[in-house]
CSV table of C-alpha atoms in Angstrom, one decimal:
chain,number,residue,atom,x,y,z
G,1,MET,CA,47.2,114.9,-40.8
G,2,SER,CA,48.6,115.1,-44.3
G,3,PHE,CA,47.5,113.8,-47.7
G,4,THR,CA,49.4,112.0,-50.5
G,5,VAL,CA,49.8,113.1,-54.1
G,6,ALA,CA,51.2,110.8,-56.8
G,7,ILE,CA,52.7,112.2,-59.9
G,8,VAL,CA,52.1,110.0,-63.0
G,9,GLY,CA,52.4,110.2,-66.7
G,10,ARG,CA,54.3,108.8,-69.7
G,11,PRO,CA,58.1,109.0,-69.7
G,12,ASN,CA,59.9,112.3,-70.1
G,13,VAL,CA,57.0,114.7,-69.4
G,14,GLY,CA,58.7,116.4,-66.4
G,15,LYS,CA,57.4,114.4,-63.4
G,16,SER,CA,60.7,114.5,-61.5
G,17,THR,CA,61.1,118.2,-62.3
G,18,LEU,CA,57.7,118.8,-60.8
G,19,PHE,CA,58.6,116.6,-57.8
G,20,ASN,CA,61.7,118.6,-57.2
G,21,ARG,CA,59.8,121.8,-57.5
G,22,LEU,CA,57.2,120.8,-54.9
G,23,CYS,CA,59.9,119.5,-52.5
G,24,GLY,CA,61.9,122.7,-52.9
G,25,ARG,CA,65.1,121.0,-53.7
G,26,LYS,CA,66.7,118.6,-56.2
G,27,MET,CA,65.9,115.2,-54.8
G,28,ALA,CA,65.2,113.2,-58.0
G,29,ILE,CA,67.5,112.8,-60.9
G,30,VAL,CA,66.4,114.9,-63.9
G,31,HIS,CA,67.6,114.1,-67.4
G,32,ASP,CA,66.4,114.4,-71.0
G,33,MET,CA,66.7,110.6,-71.5
G,34,PRO,CA,63.3,108.9,-71.0
G,35,GLY,CA,62.9,106.3,-68.2
G,36,VAL,CA,65.4,107.7,-65.8
G,37,THR,CA,63.0,107.3,-62.8
G,38,ARG,CA,62.3,103.6,-62.0
G,39,ASP,CA,61.5,103.4,-58.3
G,40,ARG,CA,58.9,105.4,-56.4
G,41,ARG,CA,60.5,108.3,-54.7
G,42,GLU,CA,58.7,110.0,-51.8
G,43,GLY,CA,59.2,113.5,-50.3
G,44,HIS,CA,57.6,116.2,-48.2
G,45,ALA,CA,56.1,119.0,-50.3
G,46,THR,CA,54.9,122.5,-49.5
G,47,LEU,CA,52.8,124.5,-51.9
G,48,LEU,CA,51.8,128.0,-50.8
G,49,GLY,CA,51.7,126.9,-47.1
G,50,MET,CA,49.9,123.6,-47.8
G,51,ASP,CA,51.9,120.6,-46.7
G,52,PHE,CA,51.5,117.1,-48.3
G,53,HIS,CA,53.3,113.9,-49.1
G,54,VAL,CA,54.3,113.6,-52.8
G,55,VAL,CA,55.4,110.5,-54.7
G,56,ASP,CA,57.4,110.6,-58.0
G,57,THR,CA,56.8,107.5,-60.2
G,58,ALA,CA,58.3,105.8,-63.2
G,59,GLY,CA,57.1,106.7,-66.7
G,60,PHE,CA,53.7,105.0,-67.4
G,61,GLU,CA,54.3,102.5,-70.2
G,62,ASP,CA,51.9,99.9,-71.6
G,63,ALA,CA,53.8,96.7,-70.7
G,64,THR,CA,53.0,93.2,-69.5
G,65,GLY,CA,54.9,90.2,-68.2
G,66,ASP,CA,58.0,90.4,-66.1
G,67,SER,CA,59.9,93.0,-68.1
G,68,ILE,CA,61.5,96.0,-66.4
G,69,GLU,CA,58.8,98.3,-67.8
G,70,ALA,CA,56.1,96.0,-66.5
G,71,ARG,CA,57.6,95.9,-63.0
G,72,MET,CA,57.9,99.7,-63.1
G,73,LEU,CA,54.2,99.9,-64.1
G,74,ARG,CA,53.2,97.8,-61.1
G,75,GLN,CA,55.1,100.2,-58.8
G,76,THR,CA,53.4,103.2,-60.4
G,77,THR,CA,49.9,101.5,-60.1
G,78,LEU,CA,50.6,100.8,-56.4
G,79,ALA,CA,51.5,104.5,-55.8
G,80,VAL,CA,48.2,105.7,-57.4
G,81,GLU,CA,46.2,103.2,-55.3
G,82,GLN,CA,47.8,104.5,-52.1
G,83,ALA,CA,47.4,108.2,-53.0
G,84,ASP,CA,44.6,110.6,-52.1
G,85,VAL,CA,44.9,112.3,-55.5
G,86,ALA,CA,47.0,111.7,-58.7
G,87,LEU,CA,48.5,114.4,-60.9
G,88,LEU,CA,48.5,113.2,-64.5
G,89,LEU,CA,51.3,115.2,-66.3
G,90,ILE,CA,51.3,115.7,-70.0
G,91,ASP,CA,53.8,117.6,-72.2
G,92,ALA,CA,51.8,120.5,-73.6
G,93,ARG,CA,54.5,121.3,-76.1
G,94,ALA,CA,54.4,117.8,-77.6
G,95,GLY,CA,50.6,117.7,-77.5
G,96,VAL,CA,48.4,114.8,-76.4
G,97,MET,CA,50.1,111.5,-77.4
G,98,PRO,CA,48.4,108.1,-77.7
G,99,LEU,CA,50.1,107.0,-74.5
G,100,ASP,CA,48.7,110.0,-72.7
G,101,SER,CA,45.2,108.9,-73.8
G,102,HIS,CA,45.9,105.3,-72.6
G,103,VAL,CA,47.1,106.6,-69.2
G,104,ALA,CA,44.1,108.8,-68.8
G,105,GLU,CA,41.8,105.9,-69.6
G,106,VAL,CA,43.5,103.7,-67.0
G,107,LEU,CA,43.2,106.5,-64.4
G,108,ARG,CA,39.6,107.1,-65.1
G,109,ARG,CA,38.9,103.5,-64.0
G,110,SER,CA,40.8,104.1,-60.7
G,111,PRO,CA,39.0,105.2,-57.6
G,112,THR,CA,41.8,107.8,-57.0
G,113,PRO,CA,40.8,111.3,-58.0
G,114,VAL,CA,42.9,112.7,-60.9
G,115,ILE,CA,44.1,116.3,-61.6
G,116,LEU,CA,45.3,116.9,-65.2
G,117,VAL,CA,48.4,119.1,-65.4
G,118,ALA,CA,49.6,120.4,-68.7
G,119,ASN,CA,53.4,120.9,-68.2
G,120,LYS,CA,55.8,123.0,-70.2
G,121,CYS,CA,53.1,125.7,-70.8
G,122,GLU,CA,55.5,128.6,-70.5
G,123,GLY,CA,55.2,130.9,-73.5
G,124,LYS,CA,52.8,130.3,-76.4
G,125,ALA,CA,54.3,127.0,-77.6
G,126,GLY,CA,52.3,125.0,-75.1
G,127,MET,CA,48.8,126.5,-75.8
G,128,PRO,CA,47.7,124.0,-78.5
G,129,GLY,CA,48.6,121.1,-76.3
G,130,LEU,CA,46.7,122.7,-73.4
G,131,TYR,CA,43.6,122.9,-75.5
G,132,GLU,CA,44.0,119.3,-76.7
G,133,ALA,CA,44.2,118.1,-73.0
G,134,TYR,CA,40.5,118.9,-72.6
G,135,GLY,CA,39.8,115.9,-74.8
G,136,LEU,CA,41.2,113.4,-72.3
G,137,GLY,CA,38.0,113.7,-70.3
G,138,LEU,CA,39.6,114.5,-67.0
G,139,GLY,CA,38.2,118.0,-66.6
G,140,GLU,CA,40.0,121.3,-66.9
G,141,PRO,CA,43.8,121.0,-67.2
G,142,VAL,CA,46.0,123.1,-65.0
G,143,PRO,CA,48.5,125.1,-67.1
G,144,PHE,CA,51.9,124.6,-65.5
G,145,SER,CA,55.7,124.9,-65.9
G,146,ALA,CA,57.7,122.7,-63.5
G,147,GLU,CA,60.9,124.1,-64.9
G,148,HIS,CA,60.1,127.8,-64.3
G,149,GLY,CA,57.6,127.4,-61.4
G,150,GLU,CA,54.6,129.0,-63.3
G,151,GLY,CA,51.1,127.9,-62.3
G,152,LEU,CA,51.8,127.1,-58.7
G,153,SER,CA,48.7,129.0,-57.5
G,154,ASP,CA,46.5,127.2,-60.0
G,155,LEU,CA,47.8,123.8,-58.8
G,156,PHE,CA,47.2,124.9,-55.2
G,157,TYR,CA,43.6,125.6,-55.8
G,158,ALA,CA,43.2,122.3,-57.8
G,159,LEU,CA,44.6,120.4,-54.8
G,160,LEU,CA,42.7,122.3,-52.2
G,161,PRO,CA,39.4,120.3,-52.3
G,162,HIS,CA,41.4,117.0,-52.0
G,163,ALA,CA,43.3,118.4,-49.0
G,164,LYS,CA,40.0,119.3,-47.3
G,165,ALA,CA,38.6,115.8,-48.1
G,166,ALA,CA,41.6,114.2,-46.5
G,167,GLY,CA,41.3,116.4,-43.4
G,168,ALA,CA,44.8,117.8,-44.0
G,169,LEU,CA,43.8,121.5,-43.5
G,170,ASP,CA,42.0,121.0,-40.2
G,171,GLU,CA,44.9,119.3,-38.4
G,172,ASP,CA,47.8,121.3,-37.0
G,173,GLU,CA,50.6,118.8,-37.6
G,174,ASP,CA,54.4,119.0,-37.4
G,175,GLU,CA,55.4,117.1,-40.5
G,176,GLU,CA,58.9,115.6,-40.4
G,177,ASP,CA,61.0,116.4,-43.3
G,178,PHE,CA,63.5,114.0,-44.9
G,179,GLU,CA,66.3,116.5,-43.9
G,180,ASP,CA,66.8,115.4,-40.3
G,181,GLU,CA,68.4,117.7,-37.7
G,182,LEU,CA,70.0,116.4,-34.6
G,183,ILE,CA,69.7,117.7,-31.0
G,184,PRO,CA,73.0,119.5,-30.2
G,185,LEU,CA,75.7,117.7,-28.3
G,186,ARG,CA,75.6,118.0,-24.5
G,187,GLY,CA,78.3,120.1,-23.0
G,188,GLU,CA,81.2,119.1,-20.8
G,189,ASP,CA,79.4,120.4,-17.7
G,190,GLU,CA,76.9,117.6,-17.9
G,191,GLU,CA,76.9,115.1,-15.0
G,192,GLU,CA,78.8,111.9,-15.5
G,193,ASP,CA,77.2,108.5,-14.9
G,194,GLU,CA,78.7,106.0,-12.5
G,195,ASN,CA,81.2,104.8,-15.1
G,196,GLY,CA,82.5,108.3,-15.7
G,197,ASP,CA,80.7,108.6,-19.1
G,198,LEU,CA,78.7,111.5,-20.3
G,199,PRO,CA,75.0,111.0,-21.3
G,200,GLN,CA,74.9,109.9,-24.9
G,201,GLU,CA,73.7,112.1,-27.7
G,202,ILE,CA,70.0,111.4,-28.5
G,203,SER,CA,68.3,112.0,-31.8
G,204,SER,CA,64.7,112.9,-32.0
G,205,LYS,CA,64.6,112.1,-35.7
G,206,PRO,CA,64.8,108.7,-37.5
G,207,LEU,CA,68.1,106.9,-37.8
G,208,GLN,CA,69.6,107.6,-41.2
G,209,MET,CA,70.5,104.2,-42.7
G,210,VAL,CA,71.9,103.9,-46.2
G,211,ILE,CA,72.3,100.7,-48.2
G,212,VAL,CA,75.3,100.8,-50.6
G,213,GLY,CA,77.3,98.4,-52.7
G,214,ARG,CA,78.3,97.3,-56.2
G,215,PRO,CA,75.6,96.7,-58.8
G,216,ASN,CA,73.5,93.6,-58.5
G,217,VAL,CA,74.6,92.5,-55.0
G,218,GLY,CA,71.0,92.6,-53.6
G,219,LYS,CA,70.6,96.1,-52.2
G,220,SER,CA,67.0,96.6,-53.3
G,221,THR,CA,66.1,93.0,-52.3
G,222,LEU,CA,67.4,93.8,-48.8
G,223,VAL,CA,65.4,97.0,-48.6
G,224,ASN,CA,62.2,95.1,-49.6
G,225,ARG,CA,63.0,92.4,-47.0
G,226,LEU,CA,63.5,95.0,-44.3
G,227,VAL,CA,60.3,97.0,-45.0
G,228,GLY,CA,58.2,93.8,-45.7
G,229,GLU,CA,56.9,94.8,-49.1
G,230,GLU,CA,58.0,95.1,-52.7
G,231,ARG,CA,58.9,98.7,-52.3
G,232,MET,CA,61.9,98.7,-54.7
G,233,LEU,CA,62.2,97.4,-58.2
G,234,THR,CA,64.3,94.2,-58.2
G,235,GLY,CA,65.5,91.7,-60.8
G,236,PRO,CA,68.5,89.9,-62.4
G,237,GLU,CA,69.4,93.0,-64.4
G,238,ALA,CA,72.3,95.1,-63.0
G,239,GLY,CA,71.8,98.8,-62.4
G,240,LEU,CA,68.0,98.8,-61.9
G,241,THR,CA,68.2,101.4,-59.1
G,242,ARG,CA,69.2,104.8,-60.5
G,243,ASP,CA,68.3,107.1,-57.7
G,244,ALA,CA,68.8,107.3,-53.9
G,245,ILE,CA,65.4,106.3,-52.7
G,246,PRO,CA,64.4,107.0,-49.1
G,247,VAL,CA,61.8,104.9,-47.3
G,248,ARG,CA,60.3,105.6,-43.9
G,249,TRP,CA,60.3,102.5,-41.8
G,250,GLU,CA,60.2,101.4,-38.1
G,251,HIS,CA,62.2,98.6,-36.5
G,252,LYS,CA,61.1,97.6,-33.0
G,253,GLY,CA,59.6,101.0,-32.3
G,254,ARG,CA,62.7,102.9,-33.7
G,255,PRO,CA,61.9,105.1,-36.7
G,256,ILE,CA,64.4,104.6,-39.5
G,257,ARG,CA,64.9,106.5,-42.7
G,258,LEU,CA,66.1,103.7,-45.0
G,259,VAL,CA,67.8,104.8,-48.3
G,260,ASP,CA,68.4,102.4,-51.2
G,261,THR,CA,71.1,103.6,-53.6
G,262,ALA,CA,72.4,102.9,-57.1
G,263,GLY,CA,75.3,100.4,-57.5
G,264,LEU,CA,78.7,102.0,-57.5
G,265,ARG,CA,81.1,100.7,-60.2
G,266,ARG,CA,84.7,101.7,-60.8
G,267,ARG,CA,84.9,105.3,-62.1
G,268,ALA,CA,86.7,104.2,-65.2
G,269,GLN,CA,83.8,102.0,-66.3
G,270,ILE,CA,81.2,104.9,-66.1
G,271,ASP,CA,80.5,106.7,-69.3
G,272,ASP,CA,76.8,107.1,-69.1
G,273,ALA,CA,75.5,110.6,-68.0
G,274,VAL,CA,72.6,109.2,-66.0
G,275,GLU,CA,74.9,106.7,-64.2
G,276,LYS,CA,77.2,109.6,-63.3
G,277,LEU,CA,74.2,111.4,-61.7
G,278,SER,CA,73.3,108.2,-59.9
G,279,VAL,CA,76.8,107.9,-58.4
G,280,SER,CA,76.6,111.6,-57.3
G,281,ASN,CA,73.3,110.9,-55.5
G,282,THR,CA,74.8,107.8,-53.8
G,283,ILE,CA,77.8,109.7,-52.6
G,284,GLU,CA,75.5,112.5,-51.3
G,285,ALA,CA,73.4,109.9,-49.5
G,286,ILE,CA,76.5,108.5,-47.8
G,287,ARG,CA,77.4,112.0,-46.6
G,288,MET,CA,74.0,112.4,-45.1
G,289,ALA,CA,73.9,109.0,-43.5
G,290,GLU,CA,74.5,107.9,-39.9
G,291,VAL,CA,74.9,104.2,-40.5
G,292,VAL,CA,75.9,102.8,-43.9
G,293,VAL,CA,75.3,99.1,-44.7
G,294,LEU,CA,77.8,97.9,-47.4
G,295,VAL,CA,76.2,94.9,-49.1
G,296,LEU,CA,78.7,92.4,-50.5
G,297,ASP,CA,78.1,89.4,-52.8
G,298,SER,CA,79.3,86.2,-51.1
G,299,ALA,CA,80.7,85.0,-54.5
G,300,ALA,CA,83.1,88.0,-54.6
G,301,ILE,CA,83.8,89.2,-51.0
G,302,LEU,CA,85.5,92.6,-50.5
G,303,GLU,CA,86.8,93.1,-54.0
G,304,LYS,CA,88.7,96.3,-54.8
G,305,GLN,CA,85.6,98.3,-55.5
G,306,ASP,CA,84.0,97.2,-52.2
G,307,LEU,CA,87.1,98.4,-50.3
G,308,THR,CA,86.9,101.7,-52.2
G,309,ILE,CA,83.3,102.2,-51.1
G,310,ALA,CA,84.2,101.2,-47.5
G,311,ARG,CA,87.0,103.7,-47.4
G,312,LEU,CA,84.7,106.4,-48.7
G,313,VAL,CA,82.3,105.7,-45.9
G,314,ILE,CA,85.0,105.8,-43.3
G,315,GLU,CA,86.6,109.0,-44.7
G,316,GLU,CA,83.1,110.7,-44.5
G,317,GLY,CA,83.0,109.7,-40.8
G,318,ARG,CA,80.0,107.4,-41.1
G,319,ALA,CA,79.4,104.2,-39.1
G,320,LEU,CA,79.9,101.1,-41.3
G,321,VAL,CA,78.3,97.7,-41.1
G,322,ILE,CA,79.0,95.0,-43.7
G,323,ALA,CA,76.3,92.6,-44.9
G,324,VAL,CA,77.5,89.6,-46.9
G,325,ASN,CA,74.5,88.7,-49.0
G,326,LYS,CA,73.6,85.4,-50.7
G,327,TRP,CA,75.3,83.5,-47.9
G,328,ASP,CA,73.0,80.5,-48.5
G,329,ALA,CA,74.8,79.9,-51.8
G,330,VAL,CA,78.3,79.6,-50.2
G,331,ASP,CA,79.8,76.1,-50.4
G,332,ARG,CA,82.6,76.6,-47.8
G,333,PRO,CA,81.4,79.1,-45.2
G,334,SER,CA,84.4,78.8,-42.8
G,335,GLU,CA,86.9,79.6,-45.6
G,336,ALA,CA,84.7,82.5,-46.9
G,337,LEU,CA,84.6,84.0,-43.4
G,338,ALA,CA,88.3,83.6,-42.9
G,339,HIS,CA,88.9,85.4,-46.2
G,340,LEU,CA,86.5,88.2,-45.2
G,341,GLN,CA,88.4,88.8,-41.9
G,342,ASP,CA,91.8,88.8,-43.7
G,343,ARG,CA,90.5,91.4,-46.2
G,344,LEU,CA,89.0,93.6,-43.4
G,345,GLU,CA,92.2,93.6,-41.4
G,346,SER,CA,94.5,94.3,-44.4
G,347,GLY,CA,92.2,96.6,-46.3
G,348,LEU,CA,90.5,98.6,-43.6
G,349,PRO,CA,93.0,98.9,-40.6
G,350,GLN,CA,91.7,102.4,-39.9
G,351,ALA,CA,88.4,101.1,-38.5
G,352,ARG,CA,89.2,97.8,-36.7
G,353,GLY,CA,86.3,95.7,-35.7
G,354,ILE,CA,83.8,96.6,-38.4
G,355,PRO,CA,80.8,94.1,-37.9
G,356,ALA,CA,80.3,91.7,-40.8
G,357,ILE,CA,77.0,89.9,-40.8
G,358,THR,CA,76.2,87.0,-43.2
G,359,ILE,CA,72.6,87.3,-44.6
G,360,SER,CA,70.3,86.2,-47.3
G,361,ALA,CA,68.1,89.1,-48.4
G,362,LEU,CA,65.9,86.6,-50.4
G,363,THR,CA,65.0,84.4,-47.5
G,364,GLY,CA,65.5,86.8,-44.6
G,365,LYS,CA,68.1,84.8,-42.8
G,366,GLY,CA,70.4,86.9,-40.7
G,367,ILE,CA,68.3,90.1,-41.1
G,368,GLU,CA,67.7,90.5,-37.4
G,369,ARG,CA,71.4,90.1,-36.6
G,370,LEU,CA,72.1,92.8,-39.1
G,371,MET,CA,69.7,95.2,-37.5
G,372,GLU,CA,71.3,94.4,-34.0
G,373,ALA,CA,74.7,95.3,-35.5
G,374,VAL,CA,73.3,98.5,-37.0
G,375,GLN,CA,71.9,99.6,-33.6
G,376,GLU,CA,75.1,98.7,-31.7
G,377,THR,CA,77.3,100.5,-34.3
G,378,TYR,CA,75.1,103.5,-34.1
G,379,ARG,CA,75.5,103.5,-30.3
G,380,VAL,CA,79.3,103.4,-30.6
G,381,TRP,CA,79.3,106.1,-33.2
G,382,ASN,CA,77.4,108.4,-30.7
G,383,TYR,CA,79.7,107.5,-27.8
G,384,ARG,CA,81.0,110.3,-25.6
G,385,LEU,CA,83.7,110.2,-22.9
G,386,SER,CA,84.2,112.7,-20.1
G,387,THR,CA,87.5,114.7,-20.1
G,388,SER,CA,88.4,113.4,-16.7
G,389,LYS,CA,88.0,109.7,-17.7
G,390,LEU,CA,90.0,110.4,-20.9
G,391,ASN,CA,92.9,112.0,-19.1
G,392,ARG,CA,93.1,109.2,-16.5
G,393,TRP,CA,93.4,106.8,-19.4
G,394,LEU,CA,95.9,109.1,-21.2
G,395,GLU,CA,98.2,109.2,-18.1
G,396,GLY,CA,98.3,105.4,-18.0
G,397,VAL,CA,99.1,104.9,-21.7
G,398,THR,CA,101.8,107.6,-21.8
G,399,GLU,CA,103.5,106.1,-18.8
G,400,HIS,CA,103.5,102.7,-20.4
G,401,HIS,CA,104.7,104.0,-23.8
G,402,PRO,CA,106.1,107.6,-23.4
G,403,PRO,CA,106.1,110.0,-26.4
G,404,PRO,CA,109.3,110.1,-28.5
G,405,VAL,CA,112.4,112.1,-27.6
G,406,LEU,CA,112.8,115.3,-29.7
G,407,GLN,CA,116.0,116.6,-31.2
G,408,GLY,CA,118.2,118.0,-28.5
G,409,GLY,CA,117.2,115.3,-26.0
G,410,ARG,CA,114.0,116.8,-24.8
G,411,ARG,CA,110.9,114.6,-24.7
G,412,LEU,CA,107.7,115.7,-26.3
G,413,LYS,CA,105.1,116.6,-23.6
G,414,ILE,CA,101.5,115.5,-24.0
G,415,ARG,CA,99.4,117.8,-21.8
G,416,TYR,CA,95.8,116.6,-22.0
G,417,MET,CA,93.0,115.2,-24.2
G,418,THR,CA,89.3,116.0,-24.6
G,419,GLN,CA,86.5,114.7,-26.8
G,420,ALA,CA,85.4,117.5,-29.2
G,421,LYS,CA,82.4,115.7,-30.5
G,422,SER,CA,80.8,112.3,-31.4
G,423,ARG,CA,79.4,111.1,-34.7
G,424,PRO,CA,82.1,109.9,-35.2
G,425,PRO,CA,84.1,110.0,-31.9
G,426,THR,CA,86.5,112.9,-32.4
G,427,PHE,CA,89.3,113.8,-29.9
G,428,VAL,CA,91.7,116.7,-29.5
G,429,LEU,CA,95.2,116.0,-28.0
G,430,PHE,CA,97.2,119.0,-26.7
G,431,ALA,CA,101.0,118.6,-26.9
G,432,SER,CA,104.1,120.8,-26.5
G,433,LYS,CA,105.2,120.3,-30.1
G,434,PRO,CA,102.2,119.0,-32.0
G,435,GLU,CA,103.8,119.1,-35.4
G,436,GLU,CA,106.6,116.7,-34.2
G,437,LEU,CA,104.3,114.0,-32.9
G,438,PRO,CA,104.8,111.0,-35.2
G,439,GLU,CA,101.9,109.4,-37.0
G,440,SER,CA,102.8,106.1,-35.5
G,441,TYR,CA,102.2,107.5,-32.0
G,442,SER,CA,98.9,108.9,-33.0
G,443,ARG,CA,97.9,105.5,-34.3
G,444,TYR,CA,99.0,104.0,-31.0
G,445,LEU,CA,96.7,106.4,-29.1
G,446,VAL,CA,93.7,105.7,-31.5
G,447,ASN,CA,94.1,101.9,-31.2
G,448,GLY,CA,94.4,102.4,-27.4
G,449,LEU,CA,91.1,104.4,-27.3
G,450,ARG,CA,89.4,101.8,-29.5
G,451,GLU,CA,90.5,98.9,-27.2
G,452,ALA,CA,90.1,100.7,-23.8
G,453,PHE,CA,86.6,102.1,-24.4
G,454,SER,CA,85.2,99.5,-26.7
G,455,LEU,CA,84.9,101.5,-29.9
G,456,PRO,CA,85.0,98.9,-32.6
G,457,GLY,CA,84.2,99.4,-36.2
G,458,VAL,CA,83.7,103.2,-36.2
G,459,PRO,CA,86.2,105.8,-37.5
G,460,ILE,CA,88.0,107.7,-34.7
G,461,ARG,CA,89.5,111.1,-35.4
G,462,LEU,CA,92.4,112.5,-33.4
G,463,TYR,CA,93.6,116.0,-33.9
G,464,VAL,CA,96.9,117.2,-32.2
G,465,ARG,CA,97.1,120.9,-31.1
G,466,GLY,CA,99.5,123.0,-29.2
G,467,GLY,CA,98.7,124.9,-25.9
G,468,LYS,CA,98.8,124.7,-22.2
G,469,ASN,CA,96.7,122.4,-20.1
G,470,PRO,CA,93.8,124.5,-18.8
G,471,TYR,CA,93.2,122.0,-16.0
G,472,VAL,CA,96.5,122.7,-14.3
G,473,LYS,CA,96.2,125.3,-11.5
G,474,LYS,CA,98.4,128.3,-11.8
């Protein structure tokens, strides 16, 4: 059993720096500009051997109505309500500000216990602010430096009673981290099934599902619809999401790590430092993904930037599913679908058969079909073929369409093929003159693999090597 700690405070006091320090790695974007964090970000933290769940929140601002700040405040308030204890962070070097006093007053009315943390206390410059913090009426402040890691033991002892109250220290649990490891691939000596296939690779960890797309296409709305709550900040403003925010979720008994990301614009249009960090986080999320859902706006289907994002996903070897959002607003659905298929065939020929699902994240229409496509694409992405089945197929296709004749009249010899790994399906072809095998023949083999073994929509990698066939008896 674990307990949950929410980090709160006014903007730019070091909440995300503390979050990264407790998680042991840079998960949240850190920048001098106030208000960088907008959504709740969750992580697994370890402090001197004590494990707990930690939540980074947006800067606490006194706002009402439906402004961005007011929506951020509602997310922060919800995080405090769901936590076992809240850490109120102040900037000791700046001293106690009026907004700090306001936040402290709000937290005093909350049933959630509060620990006051005076950040940036390294050196003597933070001492006056540390003494001022006593006046907030939240007990003795913990002197701390998130940047330099000073005061970790003091924070540990401040959290200890709350860990005991939550029963976290009495339970011997194996907490899952957000960095998910996979069970190694099975070897070629595994028994084949009745169809000649190898047992499929199984993951004991949640499926890594990342939502990407251009700004304002409905990514966060889709995440909220999937998890069934207002988990992400949404609105008509473009670029609300700045960080790659992971959410633990379960679909029909299958654990899923769902990641919402910042919108990706064309590189030439990016001049803001925070947006550059957001883009880097999104690209890193794609690299760590298993299935990537590319969300499109039905009013602008597969524009140039959409194709750029899709090609990035394929180049990284991730499984790709396309979700065409706001489909309920389309006037001519049949024409829009035909346009989508034309764009897929011409723009992404290297991954034929990518599933494209029409949805409405606002109403929930098509969401179940989208998840079925995600599960099926994930299965194909993990597909493994036995070497014997592959070479029976290879013998047939090379007889039907033999390799080209080399200079001097000798025909290039293809010796055998094996699957090196899955995720994505990766094959190694051994030939007599690998450097002289034309790219067109490699594409012929890849397309044949995709068609013969039903591998639509996922990237297939084929490497050509030299060497003798080890399966031929001497």
